[in-house]
Short mmCIF file of C-alpha atoms in Angstrom, two decimals:
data_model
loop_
_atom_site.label_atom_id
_atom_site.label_comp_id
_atom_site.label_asym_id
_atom_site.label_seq_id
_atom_site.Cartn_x
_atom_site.Cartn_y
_atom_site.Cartn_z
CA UNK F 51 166.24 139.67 -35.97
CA UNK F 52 163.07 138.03 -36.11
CA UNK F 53 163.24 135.84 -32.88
CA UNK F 54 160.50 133.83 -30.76
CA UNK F 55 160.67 134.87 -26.86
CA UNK F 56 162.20 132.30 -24.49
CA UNK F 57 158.29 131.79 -22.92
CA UNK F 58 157.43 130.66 -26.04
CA UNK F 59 160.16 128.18 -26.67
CA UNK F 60 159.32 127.01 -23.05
CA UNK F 61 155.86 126.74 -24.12
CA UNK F 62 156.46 124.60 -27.08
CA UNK F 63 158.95 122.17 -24.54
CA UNK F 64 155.90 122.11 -22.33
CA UNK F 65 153.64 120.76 -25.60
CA UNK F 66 155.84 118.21 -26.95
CA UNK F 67 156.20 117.16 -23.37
CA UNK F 68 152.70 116.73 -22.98
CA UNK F 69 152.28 115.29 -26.81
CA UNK F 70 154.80 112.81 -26.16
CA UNK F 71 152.27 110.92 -23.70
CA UNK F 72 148.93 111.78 -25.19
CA UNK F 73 146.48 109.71 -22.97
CA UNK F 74 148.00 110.33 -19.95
CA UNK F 75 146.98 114.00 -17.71
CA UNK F 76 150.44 115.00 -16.47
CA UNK F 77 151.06 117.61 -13.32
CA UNK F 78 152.33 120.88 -14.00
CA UNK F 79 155.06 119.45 -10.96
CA UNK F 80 155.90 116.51 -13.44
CA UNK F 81 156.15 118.43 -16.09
CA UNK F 82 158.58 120.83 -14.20
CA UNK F 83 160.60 117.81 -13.53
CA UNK F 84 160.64 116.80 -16.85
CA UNK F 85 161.67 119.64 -18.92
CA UNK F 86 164.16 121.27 -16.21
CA UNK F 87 161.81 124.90 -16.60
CA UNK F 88 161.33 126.16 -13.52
CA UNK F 89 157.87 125.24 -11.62
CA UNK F 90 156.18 129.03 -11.42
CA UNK F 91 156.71 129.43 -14.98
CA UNK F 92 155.35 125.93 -16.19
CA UNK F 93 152.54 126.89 -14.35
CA UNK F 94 152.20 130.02 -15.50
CA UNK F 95 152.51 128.92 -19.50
CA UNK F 96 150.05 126.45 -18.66
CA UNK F 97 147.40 128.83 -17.83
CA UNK F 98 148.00 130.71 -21.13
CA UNK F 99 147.75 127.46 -23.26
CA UNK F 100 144.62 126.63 -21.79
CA UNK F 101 143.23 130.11 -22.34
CA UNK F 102 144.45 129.71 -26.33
CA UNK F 103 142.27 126.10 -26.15
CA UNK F 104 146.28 123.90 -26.77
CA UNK F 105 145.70 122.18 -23.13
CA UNK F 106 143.01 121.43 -21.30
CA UNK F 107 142.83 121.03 -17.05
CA UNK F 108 141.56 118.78 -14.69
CA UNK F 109 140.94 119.60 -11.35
CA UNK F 110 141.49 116.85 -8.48
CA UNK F 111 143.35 114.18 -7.08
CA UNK F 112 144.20 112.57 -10.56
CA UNK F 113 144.12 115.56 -12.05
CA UNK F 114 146.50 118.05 -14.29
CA UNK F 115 147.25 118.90 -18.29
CA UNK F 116 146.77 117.32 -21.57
CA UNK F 117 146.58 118.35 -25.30
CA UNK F 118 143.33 119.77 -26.27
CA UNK F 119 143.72 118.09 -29.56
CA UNK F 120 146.08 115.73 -31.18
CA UNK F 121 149.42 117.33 -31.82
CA UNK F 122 149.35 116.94 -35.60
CA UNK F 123 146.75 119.03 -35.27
CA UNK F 124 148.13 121.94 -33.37
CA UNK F 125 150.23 123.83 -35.60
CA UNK F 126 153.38 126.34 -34.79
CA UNK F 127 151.23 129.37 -35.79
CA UNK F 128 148.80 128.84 -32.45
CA UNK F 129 151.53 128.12 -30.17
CA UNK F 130 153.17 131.56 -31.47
CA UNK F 131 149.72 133.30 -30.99
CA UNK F 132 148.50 131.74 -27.81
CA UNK F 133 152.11 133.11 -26.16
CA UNK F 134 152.97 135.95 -28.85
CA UNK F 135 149.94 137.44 -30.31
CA UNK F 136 149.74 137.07 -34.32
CA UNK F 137 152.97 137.60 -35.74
CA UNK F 138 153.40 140.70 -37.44
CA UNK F 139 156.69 141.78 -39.77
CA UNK F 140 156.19 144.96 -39.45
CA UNK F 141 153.11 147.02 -38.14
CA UNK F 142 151.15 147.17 -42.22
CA UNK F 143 151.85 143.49 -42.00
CA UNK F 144 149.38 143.42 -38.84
CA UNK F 145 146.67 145.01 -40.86
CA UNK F 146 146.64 148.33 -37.19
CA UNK F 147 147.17 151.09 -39.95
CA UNK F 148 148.96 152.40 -37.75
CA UNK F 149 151.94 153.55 -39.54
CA UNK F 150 152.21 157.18 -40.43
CA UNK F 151 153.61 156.82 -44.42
CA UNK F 152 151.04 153.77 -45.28
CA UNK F 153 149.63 155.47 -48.21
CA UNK F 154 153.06 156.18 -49.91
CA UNK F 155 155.04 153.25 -48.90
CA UNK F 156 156.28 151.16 -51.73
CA UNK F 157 157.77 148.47 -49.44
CA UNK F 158 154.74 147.22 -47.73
CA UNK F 159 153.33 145.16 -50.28
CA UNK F 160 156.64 143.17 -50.09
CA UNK F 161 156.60 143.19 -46.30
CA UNK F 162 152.74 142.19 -46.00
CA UNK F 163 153.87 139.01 -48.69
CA UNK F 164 156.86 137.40 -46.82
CA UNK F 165 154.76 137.52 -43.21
CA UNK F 166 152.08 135.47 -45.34
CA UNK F 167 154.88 133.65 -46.32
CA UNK F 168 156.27 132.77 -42.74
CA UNK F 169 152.78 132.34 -41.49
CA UNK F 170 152.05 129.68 -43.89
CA UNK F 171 155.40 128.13 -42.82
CA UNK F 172 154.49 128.20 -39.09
CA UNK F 173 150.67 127.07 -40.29
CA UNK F 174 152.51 123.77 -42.16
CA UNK F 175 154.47 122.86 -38.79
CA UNK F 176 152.67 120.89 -36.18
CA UNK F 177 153.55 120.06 -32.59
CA UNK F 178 153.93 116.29 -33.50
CA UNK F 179 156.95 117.35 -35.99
CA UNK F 180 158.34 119.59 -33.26
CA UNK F 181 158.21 117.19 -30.88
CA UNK F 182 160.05 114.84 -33.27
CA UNK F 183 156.92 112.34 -33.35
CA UNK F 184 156.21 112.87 -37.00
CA UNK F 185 158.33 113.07 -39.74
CA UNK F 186 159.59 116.67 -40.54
CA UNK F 187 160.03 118.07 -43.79
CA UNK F 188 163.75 117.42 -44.88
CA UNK F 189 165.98 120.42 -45.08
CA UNK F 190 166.97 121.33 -48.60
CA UNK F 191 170.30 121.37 -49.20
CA UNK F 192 170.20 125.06 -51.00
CA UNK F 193 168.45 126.35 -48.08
CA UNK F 194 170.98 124.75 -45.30
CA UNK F 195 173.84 126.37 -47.48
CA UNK F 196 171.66 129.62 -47.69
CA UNK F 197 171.47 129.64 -43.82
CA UNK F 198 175.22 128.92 -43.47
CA UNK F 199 176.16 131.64 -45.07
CA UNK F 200 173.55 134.23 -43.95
CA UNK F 201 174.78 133.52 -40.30
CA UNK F 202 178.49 133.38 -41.10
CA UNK F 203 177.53 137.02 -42.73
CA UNK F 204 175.54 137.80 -39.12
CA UNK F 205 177.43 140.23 -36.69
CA UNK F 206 178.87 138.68 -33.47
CA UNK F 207 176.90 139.93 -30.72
CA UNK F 208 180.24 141.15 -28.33
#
């Protein structure tokens, strides 16, 4: 199941906590507060969005975490990579050559297409929809039934 790691959701909490108030540099102890994730690991997701260049730091007395850039303009494809590394279907879809039947596969053409599908998806996603401060794309009503029924076809997990 393709799946995003519970760091990352934290992560993304974290940002649309932080978009929410744009102007204003917010503790990683406020931020705890706010979003109910537990202090060592805001901290610690805080470090790696400022490595990936989402949130930038400022030392001191008044001091603590903002956006790098507005949030329309941080899309769901660099959260994913600053916490995940560049998403990858399969390992021909990351481009490593790594896999030991490349040159006779016939499905990896198919599988290199839909991860430049869901990468463009992630790419056309931005922190201010996630956050709920822009308008998101509406769902289509073929694809909400589609979902339905994939995960009423899903095996429980007992």
């Amino acid at each position: 199941m393709l799946r995003i790691s519970r760091l990352t959701d934290y992560a993304t909490v974290l940002l649309a906590a932080l978009a929410s108030e744009p102007d204003r540099v917010q503790t990683a102890a406020a931020l705890a507060g706010e979003t109910h994730i537990a202090p060592p690991t805001v901290c610690k997701l805080l470090k790696q969005l400022q490595r990936a260049g989402l949130v930038t730091s400022t030392r001191g007395l008044h001091g603590g975490y903002q956006l790098a850039r507005a949030a329309a303009q941080i899309s769901a494809a660099s959260i994913l990579d600053a916490l995940e590394g560049p998403m990858a279907l399969t390992d021909c879809s990351a481009g490593h050559g790594n896999c030991e039947i490349e040159g006779s596969c016939r499905v990896s053409r198919v599988w290199q297409r839909l991860n430049l599908a869901i990468r463009r998806a992630l790419y056309d996603v931005s922190l201010a929809q996630l956050a709920g401060l822009d308008a998101a794309p509406a769902r289509l009503p073929a694809l909400e039934r589609e979902m339905k029924a994939a995960a009423s076809r899903a095996p429980s997990r007992s």
